[in-house]
């Protein structure tokens, strides 16, 4: 029987919720019974995959994910001895991929290109959560989300007003998320088969500091010119 390996899942899950509360990602959508497909591969199923695409301090794309997964007890797979359990496959250009919380100790969630996997020991009983984050270079043409194992539902949020993105046909826009300070455009899919890919075309439109400075100077210059013209007009009147 699979055990929780002695760690404290409730405390880790609470920490994960706090970590993502600021962005509203956990509030994006709730689990539904319809999302819990019975299809499995290697004894692991992603019930729901929540993704948020935003920016990091360096101007690259920062992506956060929460994976809601479960092991299938009657799959016949001995997780303790079957080697790494792949959760997601990331793009070749991804960097800084790591776990950031959840029901599995961070040391057991390992990124060995291209897979992010669980290693060494059992997985928790029932539905468990793993939070991950990674970076895509600013010049990336697309973000690709590959379903290594079947996914019951993919929920994708894109930072509105700063990340320009075009979803592929598998994504359907739903009610927007986030808040007044961090508005999000939200998409969702139905069930994804193993090895399927969802693609989000990207266009880096956020201005860097040089562009912002140029706009600021141009605006200030225009305001000065307009002011001078108004002053001259009044003086000649």
PDB file of C-alpha atoms in Angstrom:
ATOM      1  CA  UNK A   1       0.000   0.000   0.000  1.00  0.00           C
ATOM      2  CA  UNK A   2       1.324   3.439  -0.834  1.00  0.00           C
ATOM      3  CA  UNK A   3       2.166   5.704   2.111  1.00  0.00           C
ATOM      4  CA  UNK A   4       2.893   9.360   2.598  1.00  0.00           C
ATOM      5  CA  UNK A   5       6.518   8.707   3.459  1.00  0.00           C
ATOM      6  CA  UNK A   6       6.370  10.359   6.876  1.00  0.00           C
ATOM      7  CA  UNK A   7       5.996  13.967   5.690  1.00  0.00           C
ATOM      8  CA  UNK A   8       3.102  16.234   6.650  1.00  0.00           C
ATOM      9  CA  UNK A   9       0.844  16.648   3.595  1.00  0.00           C
ATOM     10  CA  UNK A  10      -1.630  19.031   5.188  1.00  0.00           C
ATOM     11  CA  UNK A  11       1.082  21.466   6.199  1.00  0.00           C
ATOM     12  CA  UNK A  12       2.760  21.289   2.780  1.00  0.00           C
ATOM     13  CA  UNK A  13      -0.555  21.714   0.990  1.00  0.00           C
ATOM     14  CA  UNK A  14      -1.381  24.757   3.125  1.00  0.00           C
ATOM     15  CA  UNK A  15       2.025  26.241   2.309  1.00  0.00           C
ATOM     16  CA  UNK A  16       1.406  25.688  -1.401  1.00  0.00           C
ATOM     17  CA  UNK A  17      -1.960  27.398  -1.197  1.00  0.00           C
ATOM     18  CA  UNK A  18      -0.389  30.379   0.570  1.00  0.00           C
ATOM     19  CA  UNK A  19       2.354  30.508  -2.032  1.00  0.00           C
ATOM     20  CA  UNK A  20      -0.104  30.803  -4.900  1.00  0.00           C
ATOM     21  CA  UNK A  21      -2.810  32.795  -3.146  1.00  0.00           C
ATOM     22  CA  UNK A  22      -1.244  36.103  -4.158  1.00  0.00           C
ATOM     23  CA  UNK A  23      -1.762  35.268  -7.808  1.00  0.00           C
ATOM     24  CA  UNK A  24      -5.224  33.761  -7.470  1.00  0.00           C
ATOM     25  CA  UNK A  25      -4.170  30.634  -9.349  1.00  0.00           C
ATOM     26  CA  UNK A  26      -5.743  28.213  -6.913  1.00  0.00           C
ATOM     27  CA  UNK A  27      -8.963  30.169  -7.213  1.00  0.00           C
ATOM     28  CA  UNK A  28      -8.985  29.797 -10.975  1.00  0.00           C
ATOM     29  CA  UNK A  29     -11.153  26.705 -10.940  1.00  0.00           C
ATOM     30  CA  UNK A  30     -12.236  23.884  -8.675  1.00  0.00           C
ATOM     31  CA  UNK A  31     -11.981  20.163  -9.257  1.00  0.00           C
ATOM     32  CA  UNK A  32     -14.984  18.477 -10.768  1.00  0.00           C
ATOM     33  CA  UNK A  33     -15.863  14.823 -10.864  1.00  0.00           C
ATOM     34  CA  UNK A  34     -15.902  14.978 -14.645  1.00  0.00           C
ATOM     35  CA  UNK A  35     -12.202  15.903 -14.638  1.00  0.00           C
ATOM     36  CA  UNK A  36     -11.247  12.675 -12.867  1.00  0.00           C
ATOM     37  CA  UNK A  37     -10.793  10.420 -15.848  1.00  0.00           C
ATOM     38  CA  UNK A  38     -10.020   6.757 -15.247  1.00  0.00           C
ATOM     39  CA  UNK A  39      -7.376   6.646 -17.999  1.00  0.00           C
ATOM     40  CA  UNK A  40      -3.855   6.220 -16.617  1.00  0.00           C
ATOM     41  CA  UNK A  41      -0.282   5.697 -17.712  1.00  0.00           C
ATOM     42  CA  UNK A  42       2.439   4.278 -15.454  1.00  0.00           C
ATOM     43  CA  UNK A  43       0.019   4.450 -12.522  1.00  0.00           C
ATOM     44  CA  UNK A  44      -0.036   8.295 -12.399  1.00  0.00           C
ATOM     45  CA  UNK A  45      -2.806  10.580 -13.587  1.00  0.00           C
ATOM     46  CA  UNK A  46      -2.897  14.387 -13.644  1.00  0.00           C
ATOM     47  CA  UNK A  47      -6.430  15.217 -12.550  1.00  0.00           C
ATOM     48  CA  UNK A  48      -5.929  18.920 -13.157  1.00  0.00           C
ATOM     49  CA  UNK A  49      -2.987  21.016 -14.368  1.00  0.00           C
ATOM     50  CA  UNK A  50      -3.181  24.717 -13.503  1.00  0.00           C
ATOM     51  CA  UNK A  51      -0.768  26.991 -15.359  1.00  0.00           C
ATOM     52  CA  UNK A  52      -0.030  30.706 -15.122  1.00  0.00           C
ATOM     53  CA  UNK A  53       2.120  32.574 -17.673  1.00  0.00           C
ATOM     54  CA  UNK A  54       3.630  35.881 -16.553  1.00  0.00           C
ATOM     55  CA  UNK A  55       6.977  37.725 -16.454  1.00  0.00           C
ATOM     56  CA  UNK A  56      10.018  37.551 -14.199  1.00  0.00           C
ATOM     57  CA  UNK A  57      12.385  40.301 -13.102  1.00  0.00           C
ATOM     58  CA  UNK A  58      14.746  39.729 -16.036  1.00  0.00           C
ATOM     59  CA  UNK A  59      12.010  40.157 -18.648  1.00  0.00           C
ATOM     60  CA  UNK A  60      11.651  36.458 -19.488  1.00  0.00           C
ATOM     61  CA  UNK A  61       8.473  34.413 -19.268  1.00  0.00           C
ATOM     62  CA  UNK A  62       7.948  32.982 -15.785  1.00  0.00           C
ATOM     63  CA  UNK A  63       5.545  30.041 -15.667  1.00  0.00           C
ATOM     64  CA  UNK A  64       3.955  28.588 -12.538  1.00  0.00           C
ATOM     65  CA  UNK A  65       2.082  25.307 -12.418  1.00  0.00           C
ATOM     66  CA  UNK A  66       0.126  23.369  -9.844  1.00  0.00           C
ATOM     67  CA  UNK A  67      -0.260  19.696 -10.678  1.00  0.00           C
ATOM     68  CA  UNK A  68      -3.137  17.875  -8.994  1.00  0.00           C
ATOM     69  CA  UNK A  69      -2.202  14.225  -9.439  1.00  0.00           C
ATOM     70  CA  UNK A  70      -3.089  10.811  -8.137  1.00  0.00           C
ATOM     71  CA  UNK A  71      -1.685   7.323  -8.218  1.00  0.00           C
ATOM     72  CA  UNK A  72      -3.891   4.426  -9.249  1.00  0.00           C
ATOM     73  CA  UNK A  73      -3.604   1.662  -6.664  1.00  0.00           C
ATOM     74  CA  UNK A  74      -4.588  -1.158  -9.001  1.00  0.00           C
ATOM     75  CA  UNK A  75      -2.188  -0.187 -11.784  1.00  0.00           C
ATOM     76  CA  UNK A  76       0.319  -2.875 -10.805  1.00  0.00           C
ATOM     77  CA  UNK A  77       3.169  -0.351 -10.689  1.00  0.00           C
ATOM     78  CA  UNK A  78       5.500  -0.439  -7.695  1.00  0.00           C
ATOM     79  CA  UNK A  79       6.373   3.247  -7.435  1.00  0.00           C
ATOM     80  CA  UNK A  80       9.057   2.653  -4.835  1.00  0.00           C
ATOM     81  CA  UNK A  81      11.132   0.544  -7.207  1.00  0.00           C
ATOM     82  CA  UNK A  82      10.051   1.542 -10.698  1.00  0.00           C
ATOM     83  CA  UNK A  83      12.406   4.522 -10.995  1.00  0.00           C
ATOM     84  CA  UNK A  84      11.466   8.154 -11.708  1.00  0.00           C
ATOM     85  CA  UNK A  85       7.787   8.913 -12.236  1.00  0.00           C
ATOM     86  CA  UNK A  86       7.522  11.573 -14.980  1.00  0.00           C
ATOM     87  CA  UNK A  87       4.958  14.315 -14.405  1.00  0.00           C
ATOM     88  CA  UNK A  88       5.569  16.822 -17.207  1.00  0.00           C
ATOM     89  CA  UNK A  89       7.879  17.244 -20.173  1.00  0.00           C
ATOM     90  CA  UNK A  90       9.282  20.741 -20.572  1.00  0.00           C
ATOM     91  CA  UNK A  91      10.653  22.549 -23.599  1.00  0.00           C
ATOM     92  CA  UNK A  92      14.342  22.350 -24.384  1.00  0.00           C
ATOM     93  CA  UNK A  93      14.798  26.083 -23.781  1.00  0.00           C
ATOM     94  CA  UNK A  94      13.365  25.971 -20.247  1.00  0.00           C
ATOM     95  CA  UNK A  95      15.620  27.008 -17.377  1.00  0.00           C
ATOM     96  CA  UNK A  96      15.321  27.269 -13.588  1.00  0.00           C
ATOM     97  CA  UNK A  97      12.794  24.418 -13.442  1.00  0.00           C
ATOM     98  CA  UNK A  98      12.112  23.370  -9.870  1.00  0.00           C
ATOM     99  CA  UNK A  99       9.431  22.373  -7.398  1.00  0.00           C
ATOM    100  CA  UNK A 100       8.210  25.061  -5.035  1.00  0.00           C
ATOM    101  CA  UNK A 101       5.838  23.226  -2.705  1.00  0.00           C
ATOM    102  CA  UNK A 102       3.159  20.616  -2.309  1.00  0.00           C
ATOM    103  CA  UNK A 103       2.615  17.167  -0.851  1.00  0.00           C
ATOM    104  CA  UNK A 104       5.919  15.679  -2.028  1.00  0.00           C
ATOM    105  CA  UNK A 105       9.258  16.821  -0.534  1.00  0.00           C
ATOM    106  CA  UNK A 106      11.059  19.253  -2.834  1.00  0.00           C
ATOM    107  CA  UNK A 107      14.139  17.026  -2.912  1.00  0.00           C
ATOM    108  CA  UNK A 108      12.104  14.259  -4.569  1.00  0.00           C
ATOM    109  CA  UNK A 109      10.889  16.382  -7.487  1.00  0.00           C
ATOM    110  CA  UNK A 110      13.793  16.431  -9.945  1.00  0.00           C
ATOM    111  CA  UNK A 111      14.255  18.074 -13.328  1.00  0.00           C
ATOM    112  CA  UNK A 112      16.271  15.825 -15.630  1.00  0.00           C
ATOM    113  CA  UNK A 113      15.776  17.289 -19.105  1.00  0.00           C
ATOM    114  CA  UNK A 114      13.227  17.169 -20.523  1.00  0.00           C
ATOM    115  CA  UNK A 115      11.224  15.549 -17.711  1.00  0.00           C
ATOM    116  CA  UNK A 116      10.275  16.803 -14.289  1.00  0.00           C
ATOM    117  CA  UNK A 117       9.742  13.668 -12.229  1.00  0.00           C
ATOM    118  CA  UNK A 118       9.165  12.242  -8.764  1.00  0.00           C
ATOM    119  CA  UNK A 119      12.051  10.071  -7.567  1.00  0.00           C
ATOM    120  CA  UNK A 120      12.906   7.819  -4.602  1.00  0.00           C
ATOM    121  CA  UNK A 121       9.959   6.313  -2.814  1.00  0.00           C
ATOM    122  CA  UNK A 122       6.200   6.126  -2.724  1.00  0.00           C
ATOM    123  CA  UNK A 123       3.724   8.783  -3.778  1.00  0.00           C
ATOM    124  CA  UNK A 124       0.909  10.011  -1.510  1.00  0.00           C
ATOM    125  CA  UNK A 125      -2.456   8.286  -1.427  1.00  0.00           C
ATOM    126  CA  UNK A 126      -5.356  10.004  -3.141  1.00  0.00           C
ATOM    127  CA  UNK A 127      -5.057  13.340  -4.934  1.00  0.00           C
ATOM    128  CA  UNK A 128      -1.844  15.209  -4.131  1.00  0.00           C
ATOM    129  CA  UNK A 129      -0.430  18.546  -5.278  1.00  0.00           C
ATOM    130  CA  UNK A 130       2.954  19.626  -6.600  1.00  0.00           C
ATOM    131  CA  UNK A 131       3.819  23.235  -7.400  1.00  0.00           C
ATOM    132  CA  UNK A 132       6.519  23.918  -9.984  1.00  0.00           C
ATOM    133  CA  UNK A 133       7.995  26.946 -11.721  1.00  0.00           C
ATOM    134  CA  UNK A 134      10.283  27.490 -14.694  1.00  0.00           C
ATOM    135  CA  UNK A 135      11.459  30.176 -17.113  1.00  0.00           C
ATOM    136  CA  UNK A 136      11.138  30.518 -20.879  1.00  0.00           C
ATOM    137  CA  UNK A 137      13.427  32.979 -22.700  1.00  0.00           C
ATOM    138  CA  UNK A 138      11.830  36.241 -23.761  1.00  0.00           C
ATOM    139  CA  UNK A 139      12.405  35.402 -27.431  1.00  0.00           C
ATOM    140  CA  UNK A 140      10.400  32.159 -27.225  1.00  0.00           C
ATOM    141  CA  UNK A 141       7.834  31.886 -30.005  1.00  0.00           C
ATOM    142  CA  UNK A 142       5.531  29.633 -27.988  1.00  0.00           C
ATOM    143  CA  UNK A 143       4.954  27.918 -24.681  1.00  0.00           C
ATOM    144  CA  UNK A 144       4.202  24.216 -25.078  1.00  0.00           C
ATOM    145  CA  UNK A 145       2.497  22.091 -22.447  1.00  0.00           C
ATOM    146  CA  UNK A 146       2.997  18.388 -23.062  1.00  0.00           C
ATOM    147  CA  UNK A 147       0.829  15.791 -21.336  1.00  0.00           C
ATOM    148  CA  UNK A 148       3.267  13.011 -20.426  1.00  0.00           C
ATOM    149  CA  UNK A 149       0.365  11.152 -18.807  1.00  0.00           C
ATOM    150  CA  UNK A 150      -3.366  11.771 -19.339  1.00  0.00           C
ATOM    151  CA  UNK A 151      -4.607  15.107 -17.984  1.00  0.00           C
ATOM    152  CA  UNK A 152      -8.216  15.480 -16.884  1.00  0.00           C
ATOM    153  CA  UNK A 153      -8.236  19.260 -17.362  1.00  0.00           C
ATOM    154  CA  UNK A 154      -5.747  22.006 -18.224  1.00  0.00           C
ATOM    155  CA  UNK A 155      -6.466  25.497 -16.877  1.00  0.00           C
ATOM    156  CA  UNK A 156      -4.244  28.171 -18.411  1.00  0.00           C
ATOM    157  CA  UNK A 157      -4.023  31.792 -17.245  1.00  0.00           C
ATOM    158  CA  UNK A 158      -2.106  34.511 -19.111  1.00  0.00           C
ATOM    159  CA  UNK A 159      -1.194  37.886 -17.626  1.00  0.00           C
ATOM    160  CA  UNK A 160      -3.522  40.363 -19.322  1.00  0.00           C
ATOM    161  CA  UNK A 161      -2.047  43.534 -20.750  1.00  0.00           C
ATOM    162  CA  UNK A 162       1.572  42.380 -20.507  1.00  0.00           C
ATOM    163  CA  UNK A 163       1.819  38.946 -22.110  1.00  0.00           C
ATOM    164  CA  UNK A 164       0.481  38.804 -25.653  1.00  0.00           C
ATOM    165  CA  UNK A 165      -0.513  35.243 -26.454  1.00  0.00           C
ATOM    166  CA  UNK A 166      -2.585  33.306 -28.973  1.00  0.00           C
ATOM    167  CA  UNK A 167      -3.958  29.929 -27.837  1.00  0.00           C
ATOM    168  CA  UNK A 168      -4.319  26.931 -30.111  1.00  0.00           C
ATOM    169  CA  UNK A 169      -7.693  25.415 -30.952  1.00  0.00           C
ATOM    170  CA  UNK A 170      -7.698  23.012 -28.022  1.00  0.00           C
ATOM    171  CA  UNK A 171      -8.052  25.945 -25.601  1.00  0.00           C
ATOM    172  CA  UNK A 172     -11.365  27.641 -24.896  1.00  0.00           C
ATOM    173  CA  UNK A 173     -11.550  31.053 -23.252  1.00  0.00           C
ATOM    174  CA  UNK A 174     -13.624  31.165 -20.066  1.00  0.00           C
ATOM    175  CA  UNK A 175     -14.308  33.822 -17.425  1.00  0.00           C
ATOM    176  CA  UNK A 176     -11.187  35.869 -16.786  1.00  0.00           C
ATOM    177  CA  UNK A 177      -9.328  35.525 -13.503  1.00  0.00           C
ATOM    178  CA  UNK A 178      -6.840  37.304 -11.309  1.00  0.00           C
ATOM    179  CA  UNK A 179      -7.790  40.597  -9.664  1.00  0.00           C
ATOM    180  CA  UNK A 180      -7.782  44.329 -10.373  1.00  0.00           C
ATOM    181  CA  UNK A 181      -4.014  44.462  -9.900  1.00  0.00           C
ATOM    182  CA  UNK A 182      -3.159  41.233 -11.741  1.00  0.00           C
ATOM    183  CA  UNK A 183      -5.856  40.576 -14.359  1.00  0.00           C
ATOM    184  CA  UNK A 184      -5.656  37.243 -16.138  1.00  0.00           C
ATOM    185  CA  UNK A 185      -7.069  35.829 -19.354  1.00  0.00           C
ATOM    186  CA  UNK A 186      -8.164  32.268 -18.649  1.00  0.00           C
ATOM    187  CA  UNK A 187      -8.458  29.281 -20.963  1.00  0.00           C
ATOM    188  CA  UNK A 188      -9.306  25.658 -20.371  1.00  0.00           C
ATOM    189  CA  UNK A 189      -9.295  22.327 -22.168  1.00  0.00           C
ATOM    190  CA  UNK A 190     -11.060  19.065 -21.759  1.00  0.00           C
ATOM    191  CA  UNK A 191      -9.228  15.809 -21.201  1.00  0.00           C
ATOM    192  CA  UNK A 192      -5.780  15.508 -22.800  1.00  0.00           C
ATOM    193  CA  UNK A 193      -4.386  12.168 -23.906  1.00  0.00           C
ATOM    194  CA  UNK A 194      -0.838  11.145 -23.048  1.00  0.00           C
ATOM    195  CA  UNK A 195       1.776  12.701 -25.383  1.00  0.00           C
ATOM    196  CA  UNK A 196      -0.606  15.425 -26.566  1.00  0.00           C
ATOM    197  CA  UNK A 197       0.589  19.041 -26.673  1.00  0.00           C
ATOM    198  CA  UNK A 198      -1.184  22.331 -26.033  1.00  0.00           C
ATOM    199  CA  UNK A 199       0.543  25.323 -27.635  1.00  0.00           C
ATOM    200  CA  UNK A 200       0.365  28.976 -26.678  1.00  0.00           C
ATOM    201  CA  UNK A 201       1.924  31.330 -29.260  1.00  0.00           C
ATOM    202  CA  UNK A 202       3.825  34.186 -27.607  1.00  0.00           C
ATOM    203  CA  UNK A 203       4.802  37.682 -28.660  1.00  0.00           C
ATOM    204  CA  UNK A 204       7.086  39.599 -26.309  1.00  0.00           C
ATOM    205  CA  UNK A 205       5.523  43.052 -26.273  1.00  0.00           C
ATOM    206  CA  UNK A 206       6.376  44.324 -22.820  1.00  0.00           C
ATOM    207  CA  UNK A 207       8.765  47.257 -23.199  1.00  0.00           C
ATOM    208  CA  UNK A 208      12.142  47.033 -21.487  1.00  0.00           C
ATOM    209  CA  UNK A 209      13.562  49.970 -19.501  1.00  0.00           C
ATOM    210  CA  UNK A 210      15.238  51.489 -22.567  1.00  0.00           C
ATOM    211  CA  UNK A 211      11.966  51.541 -24.478  1.00  0.00           C
ATOM    212  CA  UNK A 212      10.104  52.930 -21.477  1.00  0.00           C
ATOM    213  CA  UNK A 213      12.753  55.644 -21.068  1.00  0.00           C
ATOM    214  CA  UNK A 214      12.516  56.545 -24.756  1.00  0.00           C
ATOM    215  CA  UNK A 215       8.740  56.843 -24.507  1.00  0.00           C
ATOM    216  CA  UNK A 216       9.061  58.933 -21.347  1.00  0.00           C
ATOM    217  CA  UNK A 217      11.553  61.315 -22.987  1.00  0.00           C
ATOM    218  CA  UNK A 218       9.474  61.604 -26.148  1.00  0.00           C
ATOM    219  CA  UNK A 219       6.359  62.359 -24.093  1.00  0.00           C
ATOM    220  CA  UNK A 220       8.193  64.959 -22.007  1.00  0.00           C
ATOM    221  CA  UNK A 221       9.600  66.590 -25.146  1.00  0.00           C
ATOM    222  CA  UNK A 222       6.185  66.711 -26.783  1.00  0.00           C
ATOM    223  CA  UNK A 223       4.661  68.232 -23.641  1.00  0.00           C
ATOM    224  CA  UNK A 224       7.426  70.866 -23.587  1.00  0.00           C
ATOM    225  CA  UNK A 225       6.915  71.752 -27.261  1.00  0.00           C
ATOM    226  CA  UNK A 226       3.153  72.049 -26.792  1.00  0.00           C
ATOM    227  CA  UNK A 227       3.696  74.209 -23.699  1.00  0.00           C
ATOM    228  CA  UNK A 228       6.052  76.537 -25.546  1.00  0.00           C
ATOM    229  CA  UNK A 229       3.590  76.933 -28.411  1.00  0.00           C
ATOM    230  CA  UNK A 230       0.764  77.710 -26.022  1.00  0.00           C
ATOM    231  CA  UNK A 231       2.923  80.258 -24.182  1.00  0.00           C
ATOM    232  CA  UNK A 232       3.956  81.930 -27.443  1.00  0.00           C
ATOM    233  CA  UNK A 233       0.337  82.075 -28.572  1.00  0.00           C
ATOM    234  CA  UNK A 234      -0.694  83.784 -25.366  1.00  0.00           C
ATOM    235  CA  UNK A 235       2.239  86.218 -25.538  1.00  0.00           C
ATOM    236  CA  UNK A 236       1.346  87.292 -29.085  1.00  0.00           C
ATOM    237  CA  UNK A 237      -2.343  87.698 -28.314  1.00  0.00           C
TER     238      UNK A 237
END
